[in-house]
Short mmCIF file of C-alpha atoms and ligand atoms in Angstrom, two decimals:
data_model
loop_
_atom_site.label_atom_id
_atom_site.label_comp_id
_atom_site.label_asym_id
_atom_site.label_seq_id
_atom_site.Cartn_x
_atom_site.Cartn_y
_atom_site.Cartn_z
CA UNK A 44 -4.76 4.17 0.96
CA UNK A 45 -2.65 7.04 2.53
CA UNK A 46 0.38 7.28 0.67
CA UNK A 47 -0.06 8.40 -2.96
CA UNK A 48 2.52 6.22 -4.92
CA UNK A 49 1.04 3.42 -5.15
CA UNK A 50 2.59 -0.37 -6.46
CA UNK A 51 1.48 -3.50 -8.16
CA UNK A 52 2.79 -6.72 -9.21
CA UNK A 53 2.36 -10.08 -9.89
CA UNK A 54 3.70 -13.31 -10.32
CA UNK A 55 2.38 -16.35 -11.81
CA UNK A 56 2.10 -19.64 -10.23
CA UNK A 57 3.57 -21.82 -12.64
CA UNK A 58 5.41 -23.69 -9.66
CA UNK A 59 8.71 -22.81 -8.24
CA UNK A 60 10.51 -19.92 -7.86
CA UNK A 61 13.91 -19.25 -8.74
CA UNK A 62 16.46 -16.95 -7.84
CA UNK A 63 15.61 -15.14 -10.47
CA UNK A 64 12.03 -14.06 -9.53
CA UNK A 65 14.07 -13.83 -5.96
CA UNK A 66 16.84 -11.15 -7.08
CA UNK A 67 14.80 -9.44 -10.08
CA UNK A 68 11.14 -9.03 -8.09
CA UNK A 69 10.28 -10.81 -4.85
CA UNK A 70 13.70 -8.42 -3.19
CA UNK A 71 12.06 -5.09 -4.68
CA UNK A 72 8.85 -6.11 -3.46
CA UNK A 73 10.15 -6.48 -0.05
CA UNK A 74 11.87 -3.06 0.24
CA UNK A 75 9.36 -1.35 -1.60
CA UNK A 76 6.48 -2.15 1.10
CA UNK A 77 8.15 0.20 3.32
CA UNK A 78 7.59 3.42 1.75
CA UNK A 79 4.90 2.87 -0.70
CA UNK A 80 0.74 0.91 -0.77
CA UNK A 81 1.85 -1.89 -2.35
CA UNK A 82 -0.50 -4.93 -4.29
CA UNK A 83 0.88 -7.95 -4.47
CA UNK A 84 -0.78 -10.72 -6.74
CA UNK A 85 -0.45 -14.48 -7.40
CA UNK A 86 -1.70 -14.04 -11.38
CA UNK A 87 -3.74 -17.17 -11.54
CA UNK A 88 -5.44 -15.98 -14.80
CA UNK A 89 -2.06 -15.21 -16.69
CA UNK A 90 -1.12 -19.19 -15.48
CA UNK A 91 -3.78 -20.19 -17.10
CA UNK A 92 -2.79 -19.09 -20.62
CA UNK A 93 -0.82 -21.90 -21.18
CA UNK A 94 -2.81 -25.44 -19.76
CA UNK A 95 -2.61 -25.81 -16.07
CA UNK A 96 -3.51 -28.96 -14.49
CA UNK A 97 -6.57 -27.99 -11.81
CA UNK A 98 -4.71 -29.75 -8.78
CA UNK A 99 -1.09 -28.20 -9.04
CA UNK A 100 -3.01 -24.67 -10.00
CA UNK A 101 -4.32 -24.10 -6.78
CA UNK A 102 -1.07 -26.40 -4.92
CA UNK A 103 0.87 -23.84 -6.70
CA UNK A 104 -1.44 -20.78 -5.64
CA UNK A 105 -0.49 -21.33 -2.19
CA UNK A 106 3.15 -21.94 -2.76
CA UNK A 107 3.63 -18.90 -4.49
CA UNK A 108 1.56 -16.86 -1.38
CA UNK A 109 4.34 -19.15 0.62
CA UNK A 110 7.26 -17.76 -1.34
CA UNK A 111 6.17 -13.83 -1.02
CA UNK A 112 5.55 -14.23 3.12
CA UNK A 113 8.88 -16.25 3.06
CA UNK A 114 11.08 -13.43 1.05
CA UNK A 115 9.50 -11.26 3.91
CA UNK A 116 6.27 -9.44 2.45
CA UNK A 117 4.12 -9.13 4.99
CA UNK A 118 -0.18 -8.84 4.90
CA UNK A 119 -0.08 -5.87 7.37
CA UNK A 120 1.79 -3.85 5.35
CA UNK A 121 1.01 -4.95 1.57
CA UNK A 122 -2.43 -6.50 0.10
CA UNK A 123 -1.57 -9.98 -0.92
CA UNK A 124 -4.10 -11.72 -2.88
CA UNK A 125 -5.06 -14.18 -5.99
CA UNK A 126 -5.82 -12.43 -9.54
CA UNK A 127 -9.17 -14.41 -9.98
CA UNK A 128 -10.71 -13.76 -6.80
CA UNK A 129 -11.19 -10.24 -7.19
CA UNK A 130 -13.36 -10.68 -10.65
CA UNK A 131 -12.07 -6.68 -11.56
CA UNK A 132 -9.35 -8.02 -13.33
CA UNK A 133 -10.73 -10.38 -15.97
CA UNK A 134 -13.95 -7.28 -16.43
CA UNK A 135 -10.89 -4.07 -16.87
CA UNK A 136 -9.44 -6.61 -19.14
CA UNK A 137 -12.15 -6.62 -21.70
CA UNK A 138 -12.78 -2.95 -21.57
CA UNK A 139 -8.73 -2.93 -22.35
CA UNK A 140 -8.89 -5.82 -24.77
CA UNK A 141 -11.16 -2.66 -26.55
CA UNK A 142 -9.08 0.11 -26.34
CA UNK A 143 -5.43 -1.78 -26.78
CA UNK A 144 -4.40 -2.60 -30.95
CA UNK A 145 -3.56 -5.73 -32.51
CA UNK A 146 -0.90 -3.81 -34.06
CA UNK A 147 0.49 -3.40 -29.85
CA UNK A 148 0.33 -7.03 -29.41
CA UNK A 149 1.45 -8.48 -32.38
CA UNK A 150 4.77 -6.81 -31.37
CA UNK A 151 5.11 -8.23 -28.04
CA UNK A 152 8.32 -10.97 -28.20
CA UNK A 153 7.33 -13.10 -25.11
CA UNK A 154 4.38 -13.94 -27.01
CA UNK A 155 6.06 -15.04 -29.93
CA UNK A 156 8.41 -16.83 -27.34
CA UNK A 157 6.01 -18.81 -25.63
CA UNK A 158 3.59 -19.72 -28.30
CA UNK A 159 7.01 -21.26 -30.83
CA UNK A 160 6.70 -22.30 -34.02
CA UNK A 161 3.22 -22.90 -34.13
CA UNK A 162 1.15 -19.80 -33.50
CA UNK A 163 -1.78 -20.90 -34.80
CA UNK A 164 -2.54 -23.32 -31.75
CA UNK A 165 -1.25 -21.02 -28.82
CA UNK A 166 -4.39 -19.97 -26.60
CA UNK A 167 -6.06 -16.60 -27.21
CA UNK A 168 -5.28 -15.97 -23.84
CA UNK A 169 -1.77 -15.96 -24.04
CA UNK A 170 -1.98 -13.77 -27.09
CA UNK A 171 -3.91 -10.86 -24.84
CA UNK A 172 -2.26 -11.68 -21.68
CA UNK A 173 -0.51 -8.20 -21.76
CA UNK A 174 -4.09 -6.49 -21.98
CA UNK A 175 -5.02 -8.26 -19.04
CA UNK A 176 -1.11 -7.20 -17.53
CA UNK A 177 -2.40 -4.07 -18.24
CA UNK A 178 -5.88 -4.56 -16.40
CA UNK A 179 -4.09 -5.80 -13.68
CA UNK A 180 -1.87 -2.27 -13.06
CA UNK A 181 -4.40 0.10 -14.33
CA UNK A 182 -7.15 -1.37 -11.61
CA UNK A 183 -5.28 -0.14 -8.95
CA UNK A 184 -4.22 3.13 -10.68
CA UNK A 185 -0.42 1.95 -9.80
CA UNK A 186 2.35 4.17 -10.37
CA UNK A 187 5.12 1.87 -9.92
CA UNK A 188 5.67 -2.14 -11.31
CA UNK A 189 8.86 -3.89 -9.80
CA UNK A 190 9.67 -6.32 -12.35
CA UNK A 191 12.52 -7.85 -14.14
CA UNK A 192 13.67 -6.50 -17.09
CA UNK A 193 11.29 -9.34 -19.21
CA UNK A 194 8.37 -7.64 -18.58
CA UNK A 195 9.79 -4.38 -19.53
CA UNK A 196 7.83 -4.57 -23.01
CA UNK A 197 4.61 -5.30 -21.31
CA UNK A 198 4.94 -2.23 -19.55
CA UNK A 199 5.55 -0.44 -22.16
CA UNK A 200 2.01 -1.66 -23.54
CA UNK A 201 0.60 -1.17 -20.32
CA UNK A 202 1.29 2.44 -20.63
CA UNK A 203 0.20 2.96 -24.11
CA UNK A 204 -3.25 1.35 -22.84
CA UNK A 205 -3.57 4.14 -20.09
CA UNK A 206 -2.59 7.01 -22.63
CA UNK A 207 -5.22 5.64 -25.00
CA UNK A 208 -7.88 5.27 -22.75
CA UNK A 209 -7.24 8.67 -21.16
CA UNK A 210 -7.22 9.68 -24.49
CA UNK A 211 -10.31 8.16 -26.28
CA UNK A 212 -12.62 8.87 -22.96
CA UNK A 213 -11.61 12.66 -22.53
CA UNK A 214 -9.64 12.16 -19.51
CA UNK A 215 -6.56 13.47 -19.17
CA UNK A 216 -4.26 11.65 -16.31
CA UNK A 217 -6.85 9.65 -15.64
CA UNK A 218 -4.70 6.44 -15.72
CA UNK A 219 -1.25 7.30 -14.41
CA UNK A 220 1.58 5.83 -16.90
CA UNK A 221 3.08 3.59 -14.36
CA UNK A 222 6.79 2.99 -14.16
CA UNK A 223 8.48 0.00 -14.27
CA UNK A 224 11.00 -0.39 -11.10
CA UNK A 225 13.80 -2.46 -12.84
CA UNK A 226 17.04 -3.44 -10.57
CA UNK A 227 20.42 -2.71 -12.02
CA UNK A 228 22.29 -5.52 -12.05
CA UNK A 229 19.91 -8.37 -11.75
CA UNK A 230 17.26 -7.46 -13.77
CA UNK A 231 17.48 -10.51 -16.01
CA UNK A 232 19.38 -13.14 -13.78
CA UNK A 233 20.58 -16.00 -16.61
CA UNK A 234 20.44 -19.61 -16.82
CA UNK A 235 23.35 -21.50 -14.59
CA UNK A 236 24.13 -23.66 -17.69
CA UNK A 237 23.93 -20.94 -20.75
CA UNK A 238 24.41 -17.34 -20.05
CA UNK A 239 22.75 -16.13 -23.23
CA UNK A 240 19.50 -17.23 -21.83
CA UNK A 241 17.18 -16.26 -18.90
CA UNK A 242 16.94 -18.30 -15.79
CA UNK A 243 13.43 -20.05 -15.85
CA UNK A 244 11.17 -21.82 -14.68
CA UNK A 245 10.31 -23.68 -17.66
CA UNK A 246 13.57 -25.21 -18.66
CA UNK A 247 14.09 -28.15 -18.72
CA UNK A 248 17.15 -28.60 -16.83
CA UNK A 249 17.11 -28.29 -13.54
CA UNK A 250 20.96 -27.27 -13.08
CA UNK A 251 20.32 -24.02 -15.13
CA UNK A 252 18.49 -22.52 -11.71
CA UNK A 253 18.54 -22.41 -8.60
CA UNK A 254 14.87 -22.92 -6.78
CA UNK A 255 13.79 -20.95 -3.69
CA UNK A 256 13.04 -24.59 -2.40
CA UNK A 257 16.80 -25.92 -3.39
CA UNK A 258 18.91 -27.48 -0.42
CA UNK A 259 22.19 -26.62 0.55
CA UNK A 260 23.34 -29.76 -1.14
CA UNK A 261 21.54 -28.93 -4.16
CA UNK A 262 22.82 -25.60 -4.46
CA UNK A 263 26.04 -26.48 -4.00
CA UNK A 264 26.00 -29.19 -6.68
CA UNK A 265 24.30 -26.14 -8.99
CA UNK A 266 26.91 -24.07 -8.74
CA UNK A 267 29.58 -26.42 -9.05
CA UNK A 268 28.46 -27.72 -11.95
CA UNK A 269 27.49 -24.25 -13.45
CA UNK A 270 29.08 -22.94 -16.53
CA UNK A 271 32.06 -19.94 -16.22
CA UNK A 272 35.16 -20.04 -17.95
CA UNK A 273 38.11 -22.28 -18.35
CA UNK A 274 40.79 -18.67 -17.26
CA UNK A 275 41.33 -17.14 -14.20
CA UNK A 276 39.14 -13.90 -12.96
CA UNK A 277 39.65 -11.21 -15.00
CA UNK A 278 40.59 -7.10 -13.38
CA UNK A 279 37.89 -5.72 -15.51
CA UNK A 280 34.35 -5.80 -16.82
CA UNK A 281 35.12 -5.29 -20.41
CA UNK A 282 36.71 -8.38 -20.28
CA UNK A 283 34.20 -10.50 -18.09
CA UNK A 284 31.28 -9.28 -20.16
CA UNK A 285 33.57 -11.41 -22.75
CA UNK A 286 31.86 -14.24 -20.46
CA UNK A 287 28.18 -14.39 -19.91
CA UNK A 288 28.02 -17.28 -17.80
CA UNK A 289 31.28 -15.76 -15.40
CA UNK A 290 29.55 -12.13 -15.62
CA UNK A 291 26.59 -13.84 -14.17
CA UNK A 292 27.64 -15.24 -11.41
CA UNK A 293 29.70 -12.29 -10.58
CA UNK A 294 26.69 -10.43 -10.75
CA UNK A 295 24.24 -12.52 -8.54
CA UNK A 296 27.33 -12.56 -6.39
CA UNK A 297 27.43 -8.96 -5.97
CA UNK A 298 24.05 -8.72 -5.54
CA UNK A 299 23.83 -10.86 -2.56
CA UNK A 300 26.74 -9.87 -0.85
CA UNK A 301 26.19 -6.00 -1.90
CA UNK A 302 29.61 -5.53 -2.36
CA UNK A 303 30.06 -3.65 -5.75
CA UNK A 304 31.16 -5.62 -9.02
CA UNK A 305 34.45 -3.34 -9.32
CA UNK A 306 34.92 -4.23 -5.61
CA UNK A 307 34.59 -7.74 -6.47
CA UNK A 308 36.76 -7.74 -9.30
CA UNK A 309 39.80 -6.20 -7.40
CA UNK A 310 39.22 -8.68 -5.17
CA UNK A 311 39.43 -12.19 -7.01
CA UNK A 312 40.85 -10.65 -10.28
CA UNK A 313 43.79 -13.24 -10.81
CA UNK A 314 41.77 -16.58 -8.67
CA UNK A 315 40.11 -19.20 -10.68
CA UNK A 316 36.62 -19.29 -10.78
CA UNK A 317 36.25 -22.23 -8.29
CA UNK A 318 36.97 -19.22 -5.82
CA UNK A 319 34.07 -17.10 -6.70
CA UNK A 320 32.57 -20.20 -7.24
CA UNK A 321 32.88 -21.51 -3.64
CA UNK A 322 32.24 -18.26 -2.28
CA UNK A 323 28.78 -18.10 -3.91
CA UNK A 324 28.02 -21.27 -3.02
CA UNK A 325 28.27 -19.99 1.26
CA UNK A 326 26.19 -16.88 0.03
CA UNK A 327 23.46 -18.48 -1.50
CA UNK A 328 22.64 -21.39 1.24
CA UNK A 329 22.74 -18.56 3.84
CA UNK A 330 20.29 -16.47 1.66
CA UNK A 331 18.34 -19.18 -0.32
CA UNK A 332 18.00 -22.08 2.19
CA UNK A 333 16.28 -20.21 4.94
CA UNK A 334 13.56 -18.98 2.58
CA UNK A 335 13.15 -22.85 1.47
CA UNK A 336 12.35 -23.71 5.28
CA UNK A 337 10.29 -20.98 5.87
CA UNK A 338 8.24 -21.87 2.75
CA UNK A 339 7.65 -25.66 3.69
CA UNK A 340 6.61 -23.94 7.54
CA UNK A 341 3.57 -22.10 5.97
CA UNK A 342 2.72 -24.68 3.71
CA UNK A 343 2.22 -26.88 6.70
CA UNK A 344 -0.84 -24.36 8.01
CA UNK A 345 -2.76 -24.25 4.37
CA UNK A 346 -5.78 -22.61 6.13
CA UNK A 347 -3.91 -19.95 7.50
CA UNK A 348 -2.82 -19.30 4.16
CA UNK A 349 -6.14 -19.30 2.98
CA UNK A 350 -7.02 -16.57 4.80
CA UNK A 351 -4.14 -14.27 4.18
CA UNK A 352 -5.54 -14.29 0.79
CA UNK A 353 -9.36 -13.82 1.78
CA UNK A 354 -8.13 -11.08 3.94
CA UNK A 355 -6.09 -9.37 0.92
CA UNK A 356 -8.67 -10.36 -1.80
CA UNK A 357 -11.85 -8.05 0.59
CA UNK A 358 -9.03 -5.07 0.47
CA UNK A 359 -8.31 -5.32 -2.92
CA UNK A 360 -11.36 -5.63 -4.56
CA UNK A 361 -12.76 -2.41 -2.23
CA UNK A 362 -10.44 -0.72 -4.31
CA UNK A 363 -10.87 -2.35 -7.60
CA UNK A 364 -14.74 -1.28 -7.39
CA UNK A 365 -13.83 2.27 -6.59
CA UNK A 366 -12.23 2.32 -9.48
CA UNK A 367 -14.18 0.22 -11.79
CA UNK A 368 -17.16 2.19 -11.02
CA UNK A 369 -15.40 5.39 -12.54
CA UNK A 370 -14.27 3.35 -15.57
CA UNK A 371 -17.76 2.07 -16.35
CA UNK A 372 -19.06 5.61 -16.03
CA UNK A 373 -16.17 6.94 -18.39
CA UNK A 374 -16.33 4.26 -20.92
CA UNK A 375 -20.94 4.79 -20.84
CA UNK A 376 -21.43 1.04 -19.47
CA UNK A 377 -24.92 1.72 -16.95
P1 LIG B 409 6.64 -14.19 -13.96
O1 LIG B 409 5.74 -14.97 -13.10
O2 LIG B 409 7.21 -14.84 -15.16
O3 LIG B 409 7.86 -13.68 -13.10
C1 LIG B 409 7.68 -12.99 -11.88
C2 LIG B 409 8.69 -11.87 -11.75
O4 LIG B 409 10.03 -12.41 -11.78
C3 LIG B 409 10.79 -11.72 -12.78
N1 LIG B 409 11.75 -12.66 -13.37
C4 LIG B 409 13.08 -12.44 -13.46
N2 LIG B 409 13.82 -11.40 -13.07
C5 LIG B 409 15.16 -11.49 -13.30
N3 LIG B 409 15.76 -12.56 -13.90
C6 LIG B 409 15.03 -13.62 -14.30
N4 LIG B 409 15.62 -14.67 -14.86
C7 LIG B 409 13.62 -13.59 -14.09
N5 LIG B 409 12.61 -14.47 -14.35
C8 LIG B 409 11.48 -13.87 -13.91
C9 LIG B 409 9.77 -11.25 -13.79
O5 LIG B 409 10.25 -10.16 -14.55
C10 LIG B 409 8.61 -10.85 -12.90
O6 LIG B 409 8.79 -9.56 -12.39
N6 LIG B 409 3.55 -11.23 -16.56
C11 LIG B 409 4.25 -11.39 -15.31
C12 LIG B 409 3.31 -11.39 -14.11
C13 LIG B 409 2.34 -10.26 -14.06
C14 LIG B 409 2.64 -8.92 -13.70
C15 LIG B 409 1.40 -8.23 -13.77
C16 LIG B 409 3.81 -8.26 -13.34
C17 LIG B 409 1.02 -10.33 -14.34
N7 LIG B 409 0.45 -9.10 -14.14
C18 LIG B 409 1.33 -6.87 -13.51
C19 LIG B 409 3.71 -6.90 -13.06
C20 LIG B 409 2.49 -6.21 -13.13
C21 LIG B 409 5.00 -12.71 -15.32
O7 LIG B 409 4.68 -13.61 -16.05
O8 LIG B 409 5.96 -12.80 -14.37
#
């Protein structure tokens, strides 16, 4: 690898993507393989954390591969490949599960999200997942994450892990602290039908999101049926942020169209939200419905996709053993 920063992130195929993972990660990743050596992962091990039936694990595997080439990532430019297949991962992991505190995890919030009421009977797995987050970064010695703004306290961890290890083992900057790359406006894109809560995969509605796979049809019945507010468009933020669903779709809105929110507020400040509402609708077929095609297109060739990720899993895990090979000898494994 030529250029020194280098990137890494990962997404977990838990089937489809939304226009969240669209606007908060899959854009970033995009831009960001022009100017930096950027990893990109389908984090089949994280899946896993939670049950996954065998059959839609690896379906999904290749639909998520489908969904970066679609957004426009591109295996010349970026290393695409699957978590598991470059065994680095789960072996940094348990050096990490080592150095990382119970105390770090017992903090993190998306754990106590996921695993509800009942602790007790949520996997180990998905308790440690952010050691194994943290595995996943560190491997590569990444300086930069794009995520949304979810993940931000698993970064956080991440980081701690690299300033203990460099710590414990006598190496100073040994691990970079890598930075998370968090967009402004989009960095947690909400739920169609309650703006208090993210946009995800695992609700159980599906009129709170909008799916990289939707049609025009659907999309348009989405957004119709989304949730704003019963006045008209207000002339400034203080009073839209009064509205989380309407802020929300003013904000994917802006994103998409990159015109800025202040722009967009002089211009429909006054309209009901039917405007906005029909003008979002145009926006997101032209953006969202294209990707949809081109992700049905590759799913048609499965072996091509196949080896897209054999290709990125032999340049990956050159690197990963590089590195691993230095961690063993720092941590005294022979
Ligand atoms: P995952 O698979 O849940 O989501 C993938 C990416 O999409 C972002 N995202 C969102 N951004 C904005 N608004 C939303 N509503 C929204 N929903 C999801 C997520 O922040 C993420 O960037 N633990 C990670 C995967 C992972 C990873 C890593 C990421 C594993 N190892 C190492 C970075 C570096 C996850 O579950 O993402």
């Amino acid at each position: 690898m030529s250029k020194k920063k280098i990137v890494f992130s990962g997404v977990q195929p838990t089937g489809n993507l939304h226009l969240g993972n669209y606007l908060g990660a899959l854009k970033n990743f995009v831009s960001l393989q022009e100017e930096m050596n950027c990893i990109y992962c389908v984090v089949d091990l994280h899946a896993i954390t939670t049950f996954q039936n065998p059959k839609d694990l690896k379906k999904n595997v290749l639909e998520t591969l489908a969904s970066f080439l679609a957004t426009g990532l591109n295996p010349d430019k970026s290393i695409i490949f699957n978590q598991s297949s470059v065994s680095g991962h789960a072996e940094l992991a348990w050096i990490l599960n080592c150095v990382s505190r119970i105390g770090w995890l017992n903090r993190m919030t998306q754990f106590k999200d996921k695993a509800g009421s009942d602790k007790e009977k949520a996997s180990v797995g998905l308790y440690i997942y952010p050691n194994l987050m943290a595995a996943d970064i560190l491997l590569y010695k990444a300086t930069h994450v794009p995520v949304g703004a979810d993940q931000k306290q698993h970064l956080e961890l991440s980081r701690d892990i690299a300033q203990k290890f460099n710590s414990d083992f006598d190496c100073k900057d040994f691990f970079p602290l890598p930075e998370p790359l968090i967009p402004k406006n989009v960095s947690r894109v909400m739920s169609l039908r309650d703006g208090n809560k993210k946009m995800s995969k695992s609700e159980e509605s599906d009129y709170s999101r909008i799916n990289l796979k939707d049609s025009a049809d659907e999309i348009t019945k989405k957004i119709k049926k989304a949730k704003s507010a019963s006045d008209q468009i207000p002339d400034n933020l203080k009073d839209l942020e009064k509205k989380p669903e309407a802020l929300n779709l003013m904000h994917i809105y802006s994103e998409i169209s990159k015109i800025s929110l202040e722009k967009v507020l002089n211009e429909m400040s006054g309209k009901e939200y039917s405007h906005l509402k029909s003008k979002l609708t145009d926006l997101l077929i032209d953006e969202i419905t294209p990707v949809g095609k081109e992700i049905n297109k590759l799913l048609n060739d499965k072996s091509h996709l196949e080896l897209i990720l054999k290709k990125g899993k032999e340049k990956a895990n050159i690197i990963a053993e590089e590195n691993l090979k230095i961690i063993r000898e720092k941590v005294g494994l022979i």
